[in-house]
PDB file of C-alpha atoms in Angstrom:
ATOM      1  CA  MET V   1     105.666  68.601 202.493  1.00 48.00           C
ATOM      2  CA  LYS V   2     108.036  70.256 199.996  1.00 46.00           C
ATOM      3  CA  LEU V   3     108.954  66.858 198.536  1.00 43.00           C
ATOM      4  CA  LYS V   4     105.274  66.008 198.229  1.00 46.00           C
ATOM      5  CA  ARG V   5     104.488  69.181 196.426  1.00 51.00           C
ATOM      6  CA  LEU V   6     107.602  68.709 194.155  1.00 46.00           C
ATOM      7  CA  LEU V   7     106.386  65.200 193.207  1.00 45.00           C
ATOM      8  CA  THR V   8     102.870  66.548 192.547  1.00 47.00           C
ATOM      9  CA  VAL V   9     104.144  69.234 190.233  1.00 44.00           C
ATOM     10  CA  THR V  10     106.425  66.774 188.469  1.00 47.00           C
ATOM     11  CA  PHE V  11     103.510  64.364 187.980  1.00 46.00           C
ATOM     12  CA  LEU V  12     101.214  67.038 186.589  1.00 44.00           C
ATOM     13  CA  ALA V  13     103.906  68.196 184.181  1.00 45.00           C
ATOM     14  CA  ALA V  14     104.510  64.710 182.982  1.00 46.00           C
ATOM     15  CA  THR V  15     100.749  64.169 182.473  1.00 44.00           C
ATOM     16  CA  ALA V  16     100.463  67.381 180.451  1.00 42.00           C
ATOM     17  CA  ILE V  17     103.304  66.278 178.203  1.00 41.00           C
ATOM     18  CA  THR V  18     101.775  62.858 177.745  1.00 41.00           C
ATOM     19  CA  LEU V  19      98.324  64.309 176.815  1.00 39.00           C
ATOM     20  CA  ALA V  20      99.907  66.722 174.418  1.00 40.00           C
ATOM     21  CA  ALA V  21     101.696  63.831 172.695  1.00 39.00           C
ATOM     22  CA  CYS V  22      98.415  61.952 172.245  1.00 44.00           C
ATOM     23  CA  SER V  23      97.131  64.294 169.581  1.00 50.00           C
ATOM     24  CA  ASN V  24      98.924  65.820 166.495  1.00 57.00           C
ATOM     25  CA  GLN V  25      96.448  68.706 166.456  1.00 64.00           C
ATOM     26  CA  THR V  26      98.184  71.973 167.177  1.00 73.00           C
ATOM     27  CA  GLN V  27      97.196  75.442 168.145  1.00 70.00           C
ATOM     28  CA  SER V  28      97.830  78.590 166.198  1.00 66.00           C
ATOM     29  CA  GLY V  29      96.755  82.054 167.384  1.00 70.00           C
ATOM     30  CA  GLY V  30      94.428  80.459 169.830  1.00 84.00           C
ATOM     31  CA  LYS V  31      92.749  78.289 167.126  1.00 93.00           C
ATOM     32  CA  THR V  32      92.841  74.578 166.699  1.00 94.00           C
ATOM     33  CA  VAL V  33      94.672  73.698 163.432  1.00 97.00           C
ATOM     34  CA  VAL V  34      92.719  71.315 161.219  1.00 98.00           C
ATOM     35  CA  LYS V  35      94.906  69.626 158.644  1.00 98.00           C
ATOM     36  CA  VAL V  36      93.145  68.585 155.495  1.00 98.00           C
ATOM     37  CA  ALA V  37      94.763  65.848 153.446  1.00 98.00           C
ATOM     38  CA  THR V  38      94.435  65.687 149.568  1.00 97.00           C
ATOM     39  CA  ASP V  39      96.548  64.202 146.764  1.00 95.00           C
ATOM     40  CA  SER V  40      96.323  67.476 144.748  1.00 94.00           C
ATOM     41  CA  ASP V  41      95.959  65.324 141.661  1.00 88.00           C
ATOM     42  CA  THR V  42      92.182  64.869 141.237  1.00 89.00           C
ATOM     43  CA  ALA V  43      91.092  67.844 139.189  1.00 90.00           C
ATOM     44  CA  PRO V  44      88.600  69.563 139.283  1.00 94.00           C
ATOM     45  CA  PHE V  45      88.074  68.470 142.917  1.00 95.00           C
ATOM     46  CA  THR V  46      91.637  69.017 144.054  1.00 95.00           C
ATOM     47  CA  TYR V  47      94.813  70.111 142.248  1.00 94.00           C
ATOM     48  CA  LYS V  48      97.594  72.695 142.487  1.00 95.00           C
ATOM     49  CA  GLU V  49      98.154  75.768 140.267  1.00 94.00           C
ATOM     50  CA  ASN V  50     101.459  77.542 140.839  1.00 93.00           C
ATOM     51  CA  ASN V  51     101.905  75.763 144.181  1.00 93.00           C
ATOM     52  CA  THR V  52      98.403  77.004 145.298  1.00 97.00           C
ATOM     53  CA  PHE V  53      95.753  74.551 146.369  1.00 98.00           C
ATOM     54  CA  LYS V  54      92.829  74.726 143.987  1.00 97.00           C
ATOM     55  CA  GLY V  55      89.597  72.845 143.212  1.00 97.00           C
ATOM     56  CA  TYR V  56      86.004  72.304 144.347  1.00 98.00           C
ATOM     57  CA  ASP V  57      86.879  70.380 147.500  1.00 98.00           C
ATOM     58  CA  ILE V  58      89.476  72.906 148.484  1.00 98.00           C
ATOM     59  CA  ASP V  59      87.202  75.891 148.087  1.00 98.00           C
ATOM     60  CA  VAL V  60      84.319  74.082 149.818  1.00 98.00           C
ATOM     61  CA  VAL V  61      86.594  73.433 152.843  1.00 98.00           C
ATOM     62  CA  LYS V  62      87.846  77.078 152.748  1.00 98.00           C
ATOM     63  CA  ALA V  63      84.217  78.231 152.808  1.00 98.00           C
ATOM     64  CA  ILE V  64      83.330  75.938 155.634  1.00 98.00           C
ATOM     65  CA  PHE V  65      86.039  77.299 157.890  1.00 98.00           C
ATOM     66  CA  LYS V  66      85.917  80.911 156.737  1.00 97.00           C
ATOM     67  CA  ASP V  67      85.757  83.330 159.786  1.00 94.00           C
ATOM     68  CA  SER V  68      85.792  80.431 162.231  1.00 96.00           C
ATOM     69  CA  LYS V  69      86.761  81.598 165.690  1.00 94.00           C
ATOM     70  CA  LYS V  70      87.731  77.990 166.800  1.00 95.00           C
ATOM     71  CA  TYR V  71      89.468  76.408 163.784  1.00 97.00           C
ATOM     72  CA  LYS V  72      92.222  77.294 161.426  1.00 96.00           C
ATOM     73  CA  VAL V  73      92.550  75.072 158.297  1.00 97.00           C
ATOM     74  CA  GLU V  74      95.755  73.928 156.602  1.00 97.00           C
ATOM     75  CA  PHE V  75      95.970  71.794 153.454  1.00 98.00           C
ATOM     76  CA  VAL V  76      98.496  69.042 153.058  1.00 98.00           C
ATOM     77  CA  THR V  77      99.407  67.145 149.870  1.00 97.00           C
ATOM     78  CA  THR V  78      99.978  63.411 150.257  1.00 96.00           C
ATOM     79  CA  ALA V  79      99.716  60.247 148.151  1.00 92.00           C
ATOM     80  CA  PHE V  80      96.100  58.997 147.871  1.00 90.00           C
ATOM     81  CA  ASP V  81      96.751  55.719 149.702  1.00 88.00           C
ATOM     82  CA  SER V  82      98.372  57.723 152.588  1.00 94.00           C
ATOM     83  CA  ILE V  83      95.345  60.016 153.158  1.00 96.00           C
ATOM     84  CA  LEU V  84      93.223  57.706 155.328  1.00 95.00           C
ATOM     85  CA  THR V  85      96.172  56.137 157.134  1.00 96.00           C
ATOM     86  CA  GLY V  86      97.158  59.707 158.050  1.00 97.00           C
ATOM     87  CA  VAL V  87      93.611  60.257 159.401  1.00 97.00           C
ATOM     88  CA  ASP V  88      94.040  57.096 161.395  1.00 96.00           C
ATOM     89  CA  ALA V  89      97.245  58.461 162.945  1.00 96.00           C
ATOM     90  CA  ASP V  90      95.704  61.892 163.573  1.00 96.00           C
ATOM     91  CA  ARG V  91      98.305  63.508 161.269  1.00 97.00           C
ATOM     92  CA  TYR V  92      95.304  64.870 159.321  1.00 98.00           C
ATOM     93  CA  GLN V  93      91.759  65.604 160.686  1.00 98.00           C
ATOM     94  CA  ILE V  94      89.857  65.800 157.344  1.00 98.00           C
ATOM     95  CA  ALA V  95      90.213  63.771 154.108  1.00 98.00           C
ATOM     96  CA  ALA V  96      89.130  65.768 151.059  1.00 98.00           C
ATOM     97  CA  ASN V  97      89.692  63.993 147.741  1.00 95.00           C
ATOM     98  CA  ASP V  98      86.429  63.210 145.974  1.00 93.00           C
ATOM     99  CA  PHE V  99      85.738  60.401 148.513  1.00 93.00           C
ATOM    100  CA  ASN V 100      82.695  58.254 147.862  1.00 90.00           C
ATOM    101  CA  TYR V 101      80.824  55.999 150.283  1.00 90.00           C
ATOM    102  CA  ASN V 102      81.491  52.328 150.797  1.00 86.00           C
ATOM    103  CA  ASP V 103      80.770  49.982 153.643  1.00 87.00           C
ATOM    104  CA  GLU V 104      84.427  49.346 154.508  1.00 88.00           C
ATOM    105  CA  ARG V 105      85.073  53.094 154.969  1.00 92.00           C
ATOM    106  CA  ALA V 106      81.802  53.479 156.928  1.00 94.00           C
ATOM    107  CA  GLN V 107      83.119  51.027 159.487  1.00 95.00           C
ATOM    108  CA  LYS V 108      86.175  53.145 160.176  1.00 96.00           C
ATOM    109  CA  TYR V 109      85.365  56.733 159.395  1.00 98.00           C
ATOM    110  CA  LEU V 110      82.797  59.458 159.831  1.00 98.00           C
ATOM    111  CA  PHE V 111      81.279  60.982 156.755  1.00 98.00           C
ATOM    112  CA  SER V 112      80.207  64.561 156.230  1.00 98.00           C
ATOM    113  CA  ASP V 113      76.865  65.356 154.609  1.00 97.00           C
ATOM    114  CA  PRO V 114      77.374  65.002 150.796  1.00 97.00           C
ATOM    115  CA  ILE V 115      78.966  67.993 149.010  1.00 97.00           C
ATOM    116  CA  SER V 116      78.408  66.968 145.385  1.00 96.00           C
ATOM    117  CA  HIS V 117      76.718  64.342 143.301  1.00 93.00           C
ATOM    118  CA  SER V 118      78.261  62.935 140.070  1.00 89.00           C
ATOM    119  CA  ASN V 119      77.938  59.582 138.188  1.00 86.00           C
ATOM    120  CA  TYR V 120      80.234  56.753 137.472  1.00 91.00           C
ATOM    121  CA  ALA V 121      81.683  57.031 133.936  1.00 95.00           C
ATOM    122  CA  ILE V 122      83.845  54.885 131.713  1.00 97.00           C
ATOM    123  CA  THR V 123      86.630  56.498 129.708  1.00 98.00           C
ATOM    124  CA  SER V 124      87.709  54.476 126.607  1.00 98.00           C
ATOM    125  CA  ALA V 125      89.239  54.775 123.174  1.00 97.00           C
ATOM    126  CA  GLU V 126      87.612  57.160 120.759  1.00 95.00           C
ATOM    127  CA  GLY V 127      84.610  55.516 119.066  1.00 93.00           C
ATOM    128  CA  THR V 128      84.436  52.788 121.761  1.00 95.00           C
ATOM    129  CA  SER V 129      81.591  53.129 124.354  1.00 96.00           C
ATOM    130  CA  TYR V 130      81.105  51.009 127.437  1.00 97.00           C
ATOM    131  CA  ASP V 131      77.982  51.977 129.460  1.00 96.00           C
ATOM    132  CA  SER V 132      77.768  49.031 131.874  1.00 96.00           C
ATOM    133  CA  LEU V 133      80.162  47.003 134.022  1.00 97.00           C
ATOM    134  CA  ASP V 134      79.185  43.876 131.996  1.00 97.00           C
ATOM    135  CA  ASP V 135      80.682  45.538 128.919  1.00 97.00           C
ATOM    136  CA  LEU V 136      84.122  45.534 130.755  1.00 98.00           C
ATOM    137  CA  SER V 137      84.325  41.700 130.987  1.00 98.00           C
ATOM    138  CA  GLY V 138      87.802  40.699 129.738  1.00 98.00           C
ATOM    139  CA  LYS V 139      88.948  44.290 129.322  1.00 98.00           C
ATOM    140  CA  LYS V 140      92.085  45.773 130.901  1.00 98.00           C
ATOM    141  CA  THR V 141      92.284  48.741 133.338  1.00 98.00           C
ATOM    142  CA  GLU V 142      94.490  50.429 135.968  1.00 97.00           C
ATOM    143  CA  VAL V 143      93.242  51.466 139.442  1.00 95.00           C
ATOM    144  CA  ILE V 144      94.618  52.741 142.695  1.00 92.00           C
ATOM    145  CA  SER V 145      94.328  50.063 145.307  1.00 90.00           C
ATOM    146  CA  GLY V 146      91.755  50.809 147.940  1.00 85.00           C
ATOM    147  CA  SER V 147      89.886  53.326 145.803  1.00 87.00           C
ATOM    148  CA  ASN V 148      86.110  53.148 145.490  1.00 85.00           C
ATOM    149  CA  TYR V 149      86.529  52.448 141.765  1.00 91.00           C
ATOM    150  CA  ALA V 150      88.946  49.552 142.455  1.00 93.00           C
ATOM    151  CA  GLN V 151      86.359  48.065 144.866  1.00 91.00           C
ATOM    152  CA  VAL V 152      83.509  48.337 142.289  1.00 92.00           C
ATOM    153  CA  LEU V 153      85.530  46.333 139.741  1.00 96.00           C
ATOM    154  CA  GLU V 154      86.787  43.854 142.302  1.00 96.00           C
ATOM    155  CA  LYS V 155      83.190  43.174 143.417  1.00 94.00           C
ATOM    156  CA  TRP V 156      81.997  42.711 139.852  1.00 96.00           C
ATOM    157  CA  ASN V 157      84.716  40.053 139.331  1.00 97.00           C
ATOM    158  CA  LYS V 158      83.742  38.300 142.509  1.00 97.00           C
ATOM    159  CA  GLU V 159      80.092  38.298 141.661  1.00 96.00           C
ATOM    160  CA  ASN V 160      80.483  37.143 138.093  1.00 97.00           C
ATOM    161  CA  PRO V 161      82.713  34.012 138.185  1.00 97.00           C
ATOM    162  CA  ASP V 162      81.173  32.664 134.975  1.00 97.00           C
ATOM    163  CA  LYS V 163      82.386  35.619 132.944  1.00 97.00           C
ATOM    164  CA  ASP V 164      85.812  36.722 131.825  1.00 98.00           C
ATOM    165  CA  PRO V 165      87.189  38.809 134.699  1.00 98.00           C
ATOM    166  CA  ILE V 166      88.034  42.400 134.303  1.00 98.00           C
ATOM    167  CA  LYS V 167      91.809  42.578 134.112  1.00 98.00           C
ATOM    168  CA  ILE V 168      92.884  44.863 136.914  1.00 98.00           C
ATOM    169  CA  LYS V 169      96.383  46.306 137.168  1.00 97.00           C
ATOM    170  CA  TYR V 170      97.153  48.092 140.451  1.00 96.00           C
ATOM    171  CA  ALA V 171      99.025  51.294 139.778  1.00 93.00           C
ATOM    172  CA  ALA V 172     101.236  53.111 142.280  1.00 89.00           C
ATOM    173  CA  SER V 173      99.382  55.749 144.268  1.00 81.00           C
ATOM    174  CA  SER V 174     101.692  58.381 142.674  1.00 82.00           C
ATOM    175  CA  THR V 175     100.281  57.447 139.209  1.00 87.00           C
ATOM    176  CA  GLY V 176      97.811  60.214 138.442  1.00 85.00           C
ATOM    177  CA  LEU V 177      94.596  59.974 136.543  1.00 88.00           C
ATOM    178  CA  THR V 178      96.173  61.833 133.571  1.00 91.00           C
ATOM    179  CA  THR V 179      98.917  59.117 133.266  1.00 93.00           C
ATOM    180  CA  ARG V 180      96.401  56.320 133.388  1.00 94.00           C
ATOM    181  CA  VAL V 181      94.187  57.995 130.803  1.00 95.00           C
ATOM    182  CA  GLN V 182      97.282  58.279 128.552  1.00 95.00           C
ATOM    183  CA  HIS V 183      97.572  54.536 128.789  1.00 97.00           C
ATOM    184  CA  ILE V 184      94.151  54.228 127.099  1.00 97.00           C
ATOM    185  CA  GLU V 185      95.463  56.298 124.212  1.00 94.00           C
ATOM    186  CA  ASN V 186      98.616  54.216 123.724  1.00 95.00           C
ATOM    187  CA  GLY V 187      96.606  50.943 124.072  1.00 95.00           C
ATOM    188  CA  THR V 188      98.194  49.682 127.263  1.00 96.00           C
ATOM    189  CA  ILE V 189      94.712  49.461 128.890  1.00 98.00           C
ATOM    190  CA  ASP V 190      91.116  49.511 127.561  1.00 98.00           C
ATOM    191  CA  PHE V 191      89.313  51.800 130.010  1.00 98.00           C
ATOM    192  CA  ILE V 192      89.245  53.798 133.271  1.00 97.00           C
ATOM    193  CA  LEU V 193      86.308  53.772 135.643  1.00 96.00           C
ATOM    194  CA  TYR V 194      85.947  57.104 137.397  1.00 93.00           C
ATOM    195  CA  ASP V 195      83.468  59.818 138.171  1.00 89.00           C
ATOM    196  CA  ALA V 196      81.881  61.693 135.274  1.00 91.00           C
ATOM    197  CA  ILE V 197      82.875  65.137 136.512  1.00 92.00           C
ATOM    198  CA  SER V 198      86.579  64.412 136.714  1.00 89.00           C
ATOM    199  CA  SER V 199      86.646  62.352 133.480  1.00 92.00           C
ATOM    200  CA  ASN V 200      84.914  64.937 131.296  1.00 92.00           C
ATOM    201  CA  TYR V 201      87.025  67.754 132.804  1.00 91.00           C
ATOM    202  CA  LEU V 202      90.250  65.894 132.091  1.00 91.00           C
ATOM    203  CA  ILE V 203      89.419  64.929 128.560  1.00 93.00           C
ATOM    204  CA  GLU V 204      88.429  68.485 127.678  1.00 91.00           C
ATOM    205  CA  ASP V 205      91.281  70.131 129.649  1.00 90.00           C
ATOM    206  CA  GLN V 206      94.019  67.905 128.243  1.00 91.00           C
ATOM    207  CA  GLY V 207      92.510  67.487 124.747  1.00 94.00           C
ATOM    208  CA  PHE V 208      92.425  63.695 124.732  1.00 95.00           C
ATOM    209  CA  ASN V 209      90.710  61.972 121.847  1.00 95.00           C
ATOM    210  CA  LEU V 210      88.739  59.571 124.016  1.00 97.00           C
ATOM    211  CA  THR V 211      85.156  58.670 124.784  1.00 97.00           C
ATOM    212  CA  VAL V 212      83.501  59.225 128.175  1.00 96.00           C
ATOM    213  CA  THR V 213      80.260  57.325 128.792  1.00 96.00           C
ATOM    214  CA  ASN V 214      78.051  57.467 131.923  1.00 93.00           C
ATOM    215  CA  VAL V 215      77.499  54.091 133.485  1.00 94.00           C
ATOM    216  CA  LYS V 216      73.787  53.078 133.288  1.00 91.00           C
ATOM    217  CA  ASP V 217      74.110  50.519 136.080  1.00 85.00           C
ATOM    218  CA  GLN V 218      73.063  51.376 139.662  1.00 82.00           C
ATOM    219  CA  ILE V 219      76.228  51.101 141.695  1.00 81.00           C
ATOM    220  CA  GLY V 220      76.496  51.442 145.451  1.00 71.00           C
ATOM    221  CA  GLY V 221      72.753  51.937 146.217  1.00 76.00           C
ATOM    222  CA  GLU V 222      71.399  55.292 147.417  1.00 82.00           C
ATOM    223  CA  ASN V 223      74.951  56.671 148.038  1.00 85.00           C
ATOM    224  CA  ASP V 224      75.975  56.124 144.411  1.00 82.00           C
ATOM    225  CA  GLY V 225      77.897  59.102 143.063  1.00 86.00           C
ATOM    226  CA  LEU V 226      77.805  61.119 146.263  1.00 92.00           C
ATOM    227  CA  GLU V 227      80.994  62.865 147.448  1.00 95.00           C
ATOM    228  CA  TYR V 228      81.960  63.361 151.121  1.00 97.00           C
ATOM    229  CA  LEU V 229      84.606  64.711 153.469  1.00 98.00           C
ATOM    230  CA  LEU V 230      85.875  62.070 155.934  1.00 98.00           C
ATOM    231  CA  PHE V 231      86.848  62.284 159.568  1.00 98.00           C
ATOM    232  CA  ALA V 232      88.328  59.937 162.194  1.00 97.00           C
ATOM    233  CA  ASP V 233      85.681  58.111 164.235  1.00 97.00           C
ATOM    234  CA  THR V 234      86.735  59.775 167.520  1.00 97.00           C
ATOM    235  CA  SER V 235      85.228  62.316 169.844  1.00 96.00           C
ATOM    236  CA  GLU V 236      87.252  64.976 168.078  1.00 96.00           C
ATOM    237  CA  GLY V 237      86.122  63.751 164.726  1.00 97.00           C
ATOM    238  CA  LYS V 238      82.476  63.795 165.770  1.00 98.00           C
ATOM    239  CA  GLU V 239      82.855  67.375 167.025  1.00 97.00           C
ATOM    240  CA  LEU V 240      84.463  68.393 163.772  1.00 98.00           C
ATOM    241  CA  GLN V 241      81.876  66.502 161.756  1.00 98.00           C
ATOM    242  CA  LYS V 242      79.096  68.411 163.592  1.00 98.00           C
ATOM    243  CA  PHE V 243      80.694  71.774 162.817  1.00 98.00           C
ATOM    244  CA  VAL V 244      81.272  70.896 159.135  1.00 98.00           C
ATOM    245  CA  ASN V 245      77.740  69.618 158.550  1.00 98.00           C
ATOM    246  CA  LYS V 246      76.210  72.756 159.945  1.00 98.00           C
ATOM    247  CA  ARG V 247      78.315  74.856 157.672  1.00 98.00           C
ATOM    248  CA  ILE V 248      77.573  72.655 154.610  1.00 98.00           C
ATOM    249  CA  LYS V 249      73.932  73.149 155.243  1.00 97.00           C
ATOM    250  CA  ASP V 250      74.402  76.927 155.388  1.00 97.00           C
ATOM    251  CA  LEU V 251      76.480  76.927 152.288  1.00 97.00           C
ATOM    252  CA  LYS V 252      73.963  74.950 150.358  1.00 97.00           C
ATOM    253  CA  GLU V 253      71.144  77.247 151.479  1.00 96.00           C
ATOM    254  CA  ASP V 254      72.914  80.431 150.590  1.00 96.00           C
ATOM    255  CA  GLY V 255      73.955  79.106 147.135  1.00 96.00           C
ATOM    256  CA  THR V 256      77.749  78.967 147.789  1.00 97.00           C
ATOM    257  CA  LEU V 257      77.963  75.289 146.960  1.00 97.00           C
ATOM    258  CA  ALA V 258      76.037  75.682 143.729  1.00 96.00           C
ATOM    259  CA  GLU V 259      78.242  78.610 142.723  1.00 97.00           C
ATOM    260  CA  LEU V 260      81.441  76.597 143.350  1.00 97.00           C
ATOM    261  CA  SER V 261      79.970  73.693 141.521  1.00 96.00           C
ATOM    262  CA  GLN V 262      79.324  75.935 138.483  1.00 95.00           C
ATOM    263  CA  THR V 263      82.823  77.302 138.693  1.00 96.00           C
ATOM    264  CA  TYR V 264      84.707  74.014 138.781  1.00 95.00           C
ATOM    265  CA  PHE V 265      82.231  71.505 137.219  1.00 93.00           C
ATOM    266  CA  GLY V 266      80.447  73.755 134.681  1.00 90.00           C
ATOM    267  CA  GLY V 267      77.018  72.870 136.180  1.00 90.00           C
ATOM    268  CA  ASP V 268      74.991  72.500 139.335  1.00 92.00           C
ATOM    269  CA  PHE V 269      75.901  69.125 140.914  1.00 93.00           C
ATOM    270  CA  VAL V 270      74.770  70.133 144.324  1.00 94.00           C
ATOM    271  CA  SER V 271      71.101  71.220 144.398  1.00 87.00           C
ATOM    272  CA  SER V 272      69.949  67.616 143.834  1.00 83.00           C
ATOM    273  CA  VAL V 273      71.765  66.328 146.841  1.00 86.00           C
ATOM    274  CA  LYS V 274      69.438  65.429 149.699  1.00 77.00           C
TER     275      LYS V 274
END
C-alpha cells in the first residue's frame, strides 16, 4: 500500500510539472501574467521614451487591464517578425503593434475588436505624390517581410502581370520606419506604403521634407485601415479575447479611446469604428 501511494504521489507530481511546462504564462501575486509583444519602433502606436513603453497601443492595453483582479500585464520588446512567432510559442499572449487584418493572419490568430481606424498612405519625395497603387508601378520600396504592407504590394504585382512590377526590397526586421523613410530622402527608394497616422506623425516629428498622400484605392475590403490586438487561437486566447473585447467596448463608451487617440494621433480615429 505504501508503495502504491508513493507511486501515485510521484505520478501526480510529474503530471503537475508537465502541465506547468505546457504554458509559458506565469503567476504574479495571484494574477496571471499577460505578456504583450511590441517592436517599440512604430510611433505613435508603440515606442520607448527613456526606456519607458509609450504609444497609443501601449496605453490602450494599460487601460484594458487597469484594476484587473485576474490579469497582470507586462510589455516585451522584440523584432517585428518575432512577435507572432512568439505568440505561436506562447512566449507572448498579446501582439500589439498596429496590426491590420489579413486572411492569412485570420487563419492562425484571434483578433480583438478594432481599436483605431487609419488609412493607407504613400510617403514619397517632396513634390512627388502617389495616391494609388497603380502609380507605384516600376517604383522601388522597402518593406518588412510578412507585414500587411508587404502583402498589399506583393498582391498588386501578382494581379498586374502586364505592368512593370513594384520593386520590393525586403529589409531586416530591425530596420525601423525612420531608417526606411531616410532612404526616400537619399534616393535609395521611391516610396514607403504605411498607415497615414504613423506616416504623418513621423514626417512632422523628425522634420523630413517628404510628401504623405492618402491612398484613394480601397484596399482590404471592410477591414481596410482597422487596427487590432492579436491573440493565439487557443482556449486561453479566446478567454483573453473575450475579456479584452469587453474592456474595449467600455473604453470606447466612456471616451477613453477617443482621448488616447487625440493624445497620440492628434484627432479622433476611434469614434468611426463600428
